[in-house]
Short mmCIF file of C-alpha atoms and ligand atoms in Angstrom, two decimals:
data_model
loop_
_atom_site.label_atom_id
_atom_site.label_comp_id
_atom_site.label_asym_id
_atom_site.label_seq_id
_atom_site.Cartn_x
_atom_site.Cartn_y
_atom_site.Cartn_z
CA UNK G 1 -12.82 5.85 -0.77
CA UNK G 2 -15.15 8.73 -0.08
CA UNK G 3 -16.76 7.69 3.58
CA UNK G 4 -20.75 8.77 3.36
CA UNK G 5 -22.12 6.37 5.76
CA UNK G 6 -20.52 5.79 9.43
CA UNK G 7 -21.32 2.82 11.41
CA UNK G 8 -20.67 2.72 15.30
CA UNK G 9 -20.92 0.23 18.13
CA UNK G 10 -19.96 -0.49 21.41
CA UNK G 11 -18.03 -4.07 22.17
CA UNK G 12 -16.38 -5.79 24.82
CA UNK G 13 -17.18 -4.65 29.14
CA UNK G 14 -19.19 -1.48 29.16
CA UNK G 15 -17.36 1.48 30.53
CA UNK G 16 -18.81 4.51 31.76
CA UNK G 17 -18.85 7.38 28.91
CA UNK G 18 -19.88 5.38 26.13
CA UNK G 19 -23.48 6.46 25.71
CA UNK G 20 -21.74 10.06 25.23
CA UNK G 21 -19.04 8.50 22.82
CA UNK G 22 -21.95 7.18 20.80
CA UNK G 23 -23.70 10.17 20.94
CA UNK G 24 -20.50 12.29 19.77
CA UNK G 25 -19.75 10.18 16.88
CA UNK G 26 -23.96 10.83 15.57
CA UNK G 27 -23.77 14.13 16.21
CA UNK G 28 -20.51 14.73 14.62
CA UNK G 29 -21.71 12.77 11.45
CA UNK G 30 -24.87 14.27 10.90
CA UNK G 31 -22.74 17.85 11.44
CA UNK G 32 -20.29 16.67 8.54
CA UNK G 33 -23.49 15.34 6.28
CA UNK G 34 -22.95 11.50 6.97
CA UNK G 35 -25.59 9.46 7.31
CA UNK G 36 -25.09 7.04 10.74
CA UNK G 37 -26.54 3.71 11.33
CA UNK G 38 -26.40 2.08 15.96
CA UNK G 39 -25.26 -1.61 15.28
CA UNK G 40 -26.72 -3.29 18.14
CA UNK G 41 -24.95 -6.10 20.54
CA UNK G 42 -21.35 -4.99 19.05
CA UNK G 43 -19.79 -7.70 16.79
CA UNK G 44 -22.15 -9.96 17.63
CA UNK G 45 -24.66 -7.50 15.96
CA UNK G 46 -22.65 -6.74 12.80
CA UNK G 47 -22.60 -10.75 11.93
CA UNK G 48 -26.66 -11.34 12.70
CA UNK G 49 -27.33 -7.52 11.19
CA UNK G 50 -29.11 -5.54 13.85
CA UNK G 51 -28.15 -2.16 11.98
CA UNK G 52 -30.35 0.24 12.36
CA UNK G 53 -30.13 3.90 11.02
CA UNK G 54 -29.93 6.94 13.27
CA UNK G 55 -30.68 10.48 13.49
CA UNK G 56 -29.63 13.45 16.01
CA UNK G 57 -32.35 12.62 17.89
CA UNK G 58 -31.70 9.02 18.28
CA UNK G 59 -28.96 9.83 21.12
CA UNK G 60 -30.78 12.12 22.72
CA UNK G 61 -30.46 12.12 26.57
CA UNK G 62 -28.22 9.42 27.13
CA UNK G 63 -24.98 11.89 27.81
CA UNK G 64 -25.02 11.64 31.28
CA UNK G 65 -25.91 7.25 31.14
CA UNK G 66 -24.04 4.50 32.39
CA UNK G 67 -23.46 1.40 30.14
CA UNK G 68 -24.59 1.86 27.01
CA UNK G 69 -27.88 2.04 24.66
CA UNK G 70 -26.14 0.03 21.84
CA UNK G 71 -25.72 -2.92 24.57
CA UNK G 72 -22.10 -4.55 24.18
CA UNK G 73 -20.97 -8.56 23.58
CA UNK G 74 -17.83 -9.95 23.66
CA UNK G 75 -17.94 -12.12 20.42
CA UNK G 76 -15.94 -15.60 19.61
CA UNK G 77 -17.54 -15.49 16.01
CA UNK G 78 -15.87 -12.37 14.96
CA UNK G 79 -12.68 -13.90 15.92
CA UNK G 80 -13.11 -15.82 13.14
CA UNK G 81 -12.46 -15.03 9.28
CA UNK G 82 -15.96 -16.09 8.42
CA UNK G 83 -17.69 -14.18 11.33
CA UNK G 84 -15.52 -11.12 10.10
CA UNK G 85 -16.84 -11.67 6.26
CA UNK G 86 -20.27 -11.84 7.69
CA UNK G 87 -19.97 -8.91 9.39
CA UNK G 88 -18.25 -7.18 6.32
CA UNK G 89 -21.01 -8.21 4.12
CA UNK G 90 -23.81 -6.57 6.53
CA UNK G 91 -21.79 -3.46 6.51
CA UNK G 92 -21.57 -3.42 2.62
CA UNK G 93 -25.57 -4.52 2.35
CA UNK G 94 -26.37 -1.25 4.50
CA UNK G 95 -23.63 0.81 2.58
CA UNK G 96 -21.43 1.54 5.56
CA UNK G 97 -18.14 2.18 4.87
CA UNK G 98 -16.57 3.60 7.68
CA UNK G 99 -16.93 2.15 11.22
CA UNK G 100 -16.36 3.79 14.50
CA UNK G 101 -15.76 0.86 16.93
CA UNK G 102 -15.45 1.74 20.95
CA UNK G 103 -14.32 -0.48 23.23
CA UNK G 104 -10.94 -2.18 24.43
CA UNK G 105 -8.37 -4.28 23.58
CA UNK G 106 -10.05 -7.49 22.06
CA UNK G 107 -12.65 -4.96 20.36
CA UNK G 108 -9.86 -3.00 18.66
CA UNK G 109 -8.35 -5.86 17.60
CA UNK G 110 -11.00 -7.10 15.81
CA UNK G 111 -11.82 -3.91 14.29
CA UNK G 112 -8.25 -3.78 12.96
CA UNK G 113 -8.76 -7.38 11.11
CA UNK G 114 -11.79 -6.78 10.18
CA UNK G 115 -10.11 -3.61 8.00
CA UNK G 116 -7.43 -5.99 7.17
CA UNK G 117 -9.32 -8.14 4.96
CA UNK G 118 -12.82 -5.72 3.84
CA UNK G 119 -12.86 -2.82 2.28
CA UNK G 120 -14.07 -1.07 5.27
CA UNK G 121 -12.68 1.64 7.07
CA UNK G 122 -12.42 2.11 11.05
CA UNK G 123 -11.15 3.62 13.60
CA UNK G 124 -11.08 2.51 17.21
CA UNK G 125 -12.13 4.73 20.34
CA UNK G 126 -10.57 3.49 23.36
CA UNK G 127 -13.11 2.68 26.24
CA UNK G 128 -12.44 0.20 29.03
CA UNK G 129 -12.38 1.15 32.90
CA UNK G 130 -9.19 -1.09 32.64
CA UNK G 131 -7.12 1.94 31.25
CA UNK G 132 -4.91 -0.85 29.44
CA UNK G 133 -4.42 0.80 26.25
CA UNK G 134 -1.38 1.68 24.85
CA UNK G 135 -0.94 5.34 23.00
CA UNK G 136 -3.71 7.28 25.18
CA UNK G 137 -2.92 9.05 28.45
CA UNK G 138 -6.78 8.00 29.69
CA UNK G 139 -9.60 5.55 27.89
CA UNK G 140 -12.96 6.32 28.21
CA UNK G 141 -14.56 5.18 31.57
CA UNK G 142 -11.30 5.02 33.79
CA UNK G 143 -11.79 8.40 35.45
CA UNK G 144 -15.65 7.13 36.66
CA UNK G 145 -14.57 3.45 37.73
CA UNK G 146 -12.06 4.97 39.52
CA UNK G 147 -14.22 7.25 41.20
CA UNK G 148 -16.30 5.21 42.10
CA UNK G 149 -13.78 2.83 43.40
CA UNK G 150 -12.31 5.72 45.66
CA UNK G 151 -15.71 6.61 46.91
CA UNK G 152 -16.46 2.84 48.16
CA UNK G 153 -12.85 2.78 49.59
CA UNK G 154 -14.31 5.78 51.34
CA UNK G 155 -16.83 4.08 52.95
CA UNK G 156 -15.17 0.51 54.16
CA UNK G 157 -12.82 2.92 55.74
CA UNK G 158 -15.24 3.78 58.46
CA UNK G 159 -15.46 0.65 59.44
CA UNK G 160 -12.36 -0.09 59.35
CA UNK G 161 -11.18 2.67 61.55
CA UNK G 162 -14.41 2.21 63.76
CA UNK G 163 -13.46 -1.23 64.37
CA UNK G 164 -9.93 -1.37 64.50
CA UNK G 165 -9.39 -3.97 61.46
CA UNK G 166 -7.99 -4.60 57.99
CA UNK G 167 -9.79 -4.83 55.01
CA UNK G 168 -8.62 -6.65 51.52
CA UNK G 169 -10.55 -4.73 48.87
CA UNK G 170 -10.22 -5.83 45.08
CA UNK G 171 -10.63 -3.91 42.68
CA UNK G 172 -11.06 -4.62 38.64
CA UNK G 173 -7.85 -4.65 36.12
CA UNK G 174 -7.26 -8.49 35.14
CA UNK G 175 -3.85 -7.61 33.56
CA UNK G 176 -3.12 -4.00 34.80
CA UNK G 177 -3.49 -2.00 38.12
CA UNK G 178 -4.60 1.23 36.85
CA UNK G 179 -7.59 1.08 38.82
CA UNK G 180 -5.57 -0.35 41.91
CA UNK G 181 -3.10 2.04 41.82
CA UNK G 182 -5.16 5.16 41.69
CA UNK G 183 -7.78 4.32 43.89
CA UNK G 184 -4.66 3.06 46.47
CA UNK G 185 -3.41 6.86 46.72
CA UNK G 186 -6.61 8.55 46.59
CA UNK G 187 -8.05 6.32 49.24
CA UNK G 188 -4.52 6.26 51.51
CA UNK G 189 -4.25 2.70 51.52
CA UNK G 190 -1.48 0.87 53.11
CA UNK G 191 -0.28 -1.13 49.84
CA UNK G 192 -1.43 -1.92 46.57
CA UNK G 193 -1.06 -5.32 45.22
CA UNK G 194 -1.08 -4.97 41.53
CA UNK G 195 -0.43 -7.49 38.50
CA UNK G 196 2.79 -5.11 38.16
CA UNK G 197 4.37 -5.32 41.32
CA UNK G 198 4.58 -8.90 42.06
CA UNK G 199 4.22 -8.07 46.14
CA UNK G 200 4.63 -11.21 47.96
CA UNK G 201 2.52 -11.95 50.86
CA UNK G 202 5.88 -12.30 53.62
CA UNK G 203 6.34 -8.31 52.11
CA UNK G 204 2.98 -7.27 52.60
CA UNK G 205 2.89 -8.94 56.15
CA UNK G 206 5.93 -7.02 56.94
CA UNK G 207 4.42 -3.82 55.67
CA UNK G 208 1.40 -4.45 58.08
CA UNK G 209 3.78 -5.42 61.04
CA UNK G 210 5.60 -2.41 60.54
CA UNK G 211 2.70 0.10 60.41
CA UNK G 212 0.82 -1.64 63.11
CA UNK G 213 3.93 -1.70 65.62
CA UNK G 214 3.50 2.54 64.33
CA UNK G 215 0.05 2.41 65.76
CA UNK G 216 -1.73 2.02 62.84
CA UNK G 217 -4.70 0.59 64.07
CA UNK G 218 -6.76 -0.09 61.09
CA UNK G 219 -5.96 -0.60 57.63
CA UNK G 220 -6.70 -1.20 53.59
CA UNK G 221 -4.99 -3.00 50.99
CA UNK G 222 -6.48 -2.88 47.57
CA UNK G 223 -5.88 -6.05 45.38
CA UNK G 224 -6.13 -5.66 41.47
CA UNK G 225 -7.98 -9.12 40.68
CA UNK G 226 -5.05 -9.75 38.22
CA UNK G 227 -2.23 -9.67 40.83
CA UNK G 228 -0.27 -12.88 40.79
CA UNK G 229 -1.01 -13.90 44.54
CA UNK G 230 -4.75 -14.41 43.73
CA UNK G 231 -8.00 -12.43 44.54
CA UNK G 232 -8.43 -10.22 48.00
CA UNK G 233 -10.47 -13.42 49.45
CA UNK G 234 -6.77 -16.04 48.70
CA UNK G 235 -4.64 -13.04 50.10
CA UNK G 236 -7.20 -11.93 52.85
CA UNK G 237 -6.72 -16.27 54.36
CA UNK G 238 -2.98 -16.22 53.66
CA UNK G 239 -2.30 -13.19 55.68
CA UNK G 240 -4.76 -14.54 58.27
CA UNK G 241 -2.44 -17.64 58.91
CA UNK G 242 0.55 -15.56 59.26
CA UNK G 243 -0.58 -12.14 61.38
CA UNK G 244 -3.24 -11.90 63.68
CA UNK G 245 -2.88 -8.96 65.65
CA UNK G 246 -5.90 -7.53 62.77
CA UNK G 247 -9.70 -8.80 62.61
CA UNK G 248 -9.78 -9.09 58.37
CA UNK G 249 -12.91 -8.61 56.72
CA UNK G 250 -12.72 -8.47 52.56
CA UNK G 251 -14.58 -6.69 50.02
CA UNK G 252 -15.06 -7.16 45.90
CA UNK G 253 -16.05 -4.34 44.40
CA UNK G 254 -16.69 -6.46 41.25
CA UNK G 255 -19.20 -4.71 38.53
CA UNK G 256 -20.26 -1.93 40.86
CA UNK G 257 -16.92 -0.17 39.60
CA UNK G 258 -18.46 -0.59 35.96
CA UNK G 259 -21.62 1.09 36.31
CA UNK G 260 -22.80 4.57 37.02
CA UNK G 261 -22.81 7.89 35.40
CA UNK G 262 -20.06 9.07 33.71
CA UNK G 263 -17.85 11.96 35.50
CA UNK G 264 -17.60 15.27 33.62
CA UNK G 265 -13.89 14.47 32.66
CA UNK G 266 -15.33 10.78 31.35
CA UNK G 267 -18.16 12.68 29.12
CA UNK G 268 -15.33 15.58 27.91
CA UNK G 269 -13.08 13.18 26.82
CA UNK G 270 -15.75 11.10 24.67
CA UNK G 271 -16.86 13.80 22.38
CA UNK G 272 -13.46 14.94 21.94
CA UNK G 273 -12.66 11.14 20.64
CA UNK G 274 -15.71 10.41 19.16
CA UNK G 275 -15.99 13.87 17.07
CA UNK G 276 -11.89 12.87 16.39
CA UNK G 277 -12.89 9.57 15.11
CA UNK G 278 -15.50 11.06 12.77
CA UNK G 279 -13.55 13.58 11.07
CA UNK G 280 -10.83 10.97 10.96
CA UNK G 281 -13.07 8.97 8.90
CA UNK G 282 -13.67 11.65 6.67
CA UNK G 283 -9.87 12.78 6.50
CA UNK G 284 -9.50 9.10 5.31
CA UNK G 285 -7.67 7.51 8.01
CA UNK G 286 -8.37 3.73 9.36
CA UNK G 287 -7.02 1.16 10.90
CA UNK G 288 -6.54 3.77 13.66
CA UNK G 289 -6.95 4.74 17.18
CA UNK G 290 -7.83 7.74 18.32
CA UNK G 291 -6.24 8.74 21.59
CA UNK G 292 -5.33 11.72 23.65
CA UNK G 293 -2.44 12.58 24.82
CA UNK G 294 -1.08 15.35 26.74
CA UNK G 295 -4.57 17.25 26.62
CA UNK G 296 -4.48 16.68 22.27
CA UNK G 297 -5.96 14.13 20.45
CA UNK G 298 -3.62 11.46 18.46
CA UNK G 299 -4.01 8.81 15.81
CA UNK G 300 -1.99 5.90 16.07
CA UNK G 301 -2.21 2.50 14.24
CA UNK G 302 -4.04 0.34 16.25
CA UNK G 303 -1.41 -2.30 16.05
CA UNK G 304 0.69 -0.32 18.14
CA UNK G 305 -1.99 0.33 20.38
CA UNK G 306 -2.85 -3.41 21.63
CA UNK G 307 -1.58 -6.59 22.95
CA UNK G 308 0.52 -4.84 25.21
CA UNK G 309 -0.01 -2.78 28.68
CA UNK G 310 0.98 0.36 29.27
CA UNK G 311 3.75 1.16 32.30
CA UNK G 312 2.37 2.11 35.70
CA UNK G 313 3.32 5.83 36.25
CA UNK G 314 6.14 5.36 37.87
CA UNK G 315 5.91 8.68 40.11
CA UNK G 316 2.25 7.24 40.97
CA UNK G 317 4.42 4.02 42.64
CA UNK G 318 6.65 6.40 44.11
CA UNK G 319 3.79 8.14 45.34
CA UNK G 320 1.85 5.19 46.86
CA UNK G 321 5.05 4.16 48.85
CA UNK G 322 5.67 7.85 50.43
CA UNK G 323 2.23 8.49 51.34
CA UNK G 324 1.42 5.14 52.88
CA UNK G 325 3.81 5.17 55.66
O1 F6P X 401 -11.99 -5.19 30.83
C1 F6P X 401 -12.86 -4.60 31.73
C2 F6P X 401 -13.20 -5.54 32.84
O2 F6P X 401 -14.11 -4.88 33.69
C3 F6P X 401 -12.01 -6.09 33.64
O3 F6P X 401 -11.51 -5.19 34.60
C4 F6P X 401 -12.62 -7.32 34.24
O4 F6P X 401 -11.63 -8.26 34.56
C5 F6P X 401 -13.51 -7.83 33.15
O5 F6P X 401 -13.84 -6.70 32.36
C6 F6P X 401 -14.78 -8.52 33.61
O6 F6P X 401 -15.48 -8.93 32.50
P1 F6P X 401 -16.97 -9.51 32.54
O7 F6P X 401 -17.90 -8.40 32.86
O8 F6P X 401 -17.18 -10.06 31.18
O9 F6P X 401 -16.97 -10.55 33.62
#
């Protein structure tokens, strides 16, 4: 099938970088002569048809935006067979026939069934600050949330020190501790208490006696809201009953870590996937992800790109560990 007309939304949590992912897959069409249609509210959008057909100019100044223009849903509907042939039967109405879809796990799931059973061809972008994708050293938005995590971490550490105490902070990642992990080392924080390391609250209380009896007067420990102990406020009163030479004070970073403008490497890394997805399209490839890996960009079948989280780095563990004595 000869792909003339490229669809592209945005689906599932918005992630910093996917105005400029949008924006990279209309340029790129209009530069290969495809026409491009925004589908508006993600899947949600595609069943109740708010298509509309874009030009060049249509993304213009949005690079450098948070969120995104196309808004984003998560959508039970298309997790049906009927929502999907709904959907399919929009796409087909406004003759699109290939379909950039950006977004995360669920969202490239869905795009994968919905190829399944249509005549319809996509490929998936990977963008989700959760970094939880497998086949892709980084997914669009990670490098901001994390950022901006770090930057926050920053700031509570001034208190902290000023004041002598510990702070739990949590951070985003319901099933992975990308964002924990990261933001733990760049922000020197005592421990990280991800969904990976199963850390039990007698360990971390050791790890706090022990640095405290070192003179470590104040300190941070980030909690990744999926860890299996509960949320930095359960942790925070647990600790609390068991060690009190600290004053604890806790802080959920929550949705602040989804919103803001994308960082340089966030913006770089969604034209490269969003031109990749494009000429993928027109190379005939679906039922892809495009990823990169190792500074190049890959296709792999998006089956092998879901339902399971990537490893931690290990060296990053190591790292956390060494540097947080
Ligand atoms: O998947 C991205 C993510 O931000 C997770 O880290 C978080 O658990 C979830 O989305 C929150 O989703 P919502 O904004 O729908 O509450």
């Amino acid at each position: 099938m000869k792909i003339d007309k490229i669809g592209v939304l945005t689906s599932g949590g918005d992630a910093p970088g996917m105005n400029a992912a949008i924006r990279a897959v209309v340029r790129a069409s209009t530069y290969y002569n495809a026409d491009v249609s925004g589908i508006y509210n993600g899947y949600e959008g595609l069943i109740t048809n708010q298509i509309e057909a874009f030009n060049v100019r249509s993304v213009s100044n949005i690079l450098g935006d948070g969120g995104t223009m196309l808004k984003s849903s998560r959508s039970e509907e298309f997790r049906t067979a009927e929502g999907r042939a709904r959907a399919a039967e929009n796409l087909q109405k406004a003759g699109i026939n290939g379909l950039v879809v950006i977004g995360g796990d669920g969202s490239l799931t869905g795009a994968d069934n919905l190829a399944s059973e249509h005549d319809i061809a996509v490929i998936g972008v990977p963008a989700t600050i959760d970094n939880d994708l497998l086949n892709t050293d980084f997914s669009i938005g990670f490098d901001t949330a994390t950022n901006v995590a770090t930057s926050c971490i920053d700031k509570i550490r001034d208190t902290a020190s000023s004041h002598n105490r510990l702070f739990f902070v949590e951070v985003m990642g319901r099933e992975s501790g990308f964002i924990a992990l990261r933001a733990a080392i760049a922000s020197g924080a005592i421990c990280a208490m991800l969904p990976e390391n199963n850390t039990s609250i007698e360990e971390l209380v050791a790890i706090l006696r022990k640095s405290y009896r070192n003179q470590k007067m104040s300190s941070i420990v980030i909690v990744a809201e999926g860890n299996k102990n509960g949320g930095a406020v359960d942790i925070a009163r647990e600790v609390e009953e068991r060690y009190k030479d600290y004053e604890t004070k806790v802080t959920v970073l929550g949705h602040l870590q989804r919103g803001g403008d994308p960082t340089c490497f966030d913006r770089l890394l969604a034209g490269e996937l969003g031109v990749g997805a494009v000429e993928a399209l027109l190379n005939g490839e679906s039922r892809k992800m495009i990823g990169l890996q190792g500074n190049k960009t890959t296709l792999f079948p998006i089956d092998e790109c879901i339902g399971r989280r990537p490893d931690l780095n290990p060296n990053h563990l190591k790292l956390a560990t060494i540097l947080s004595i």
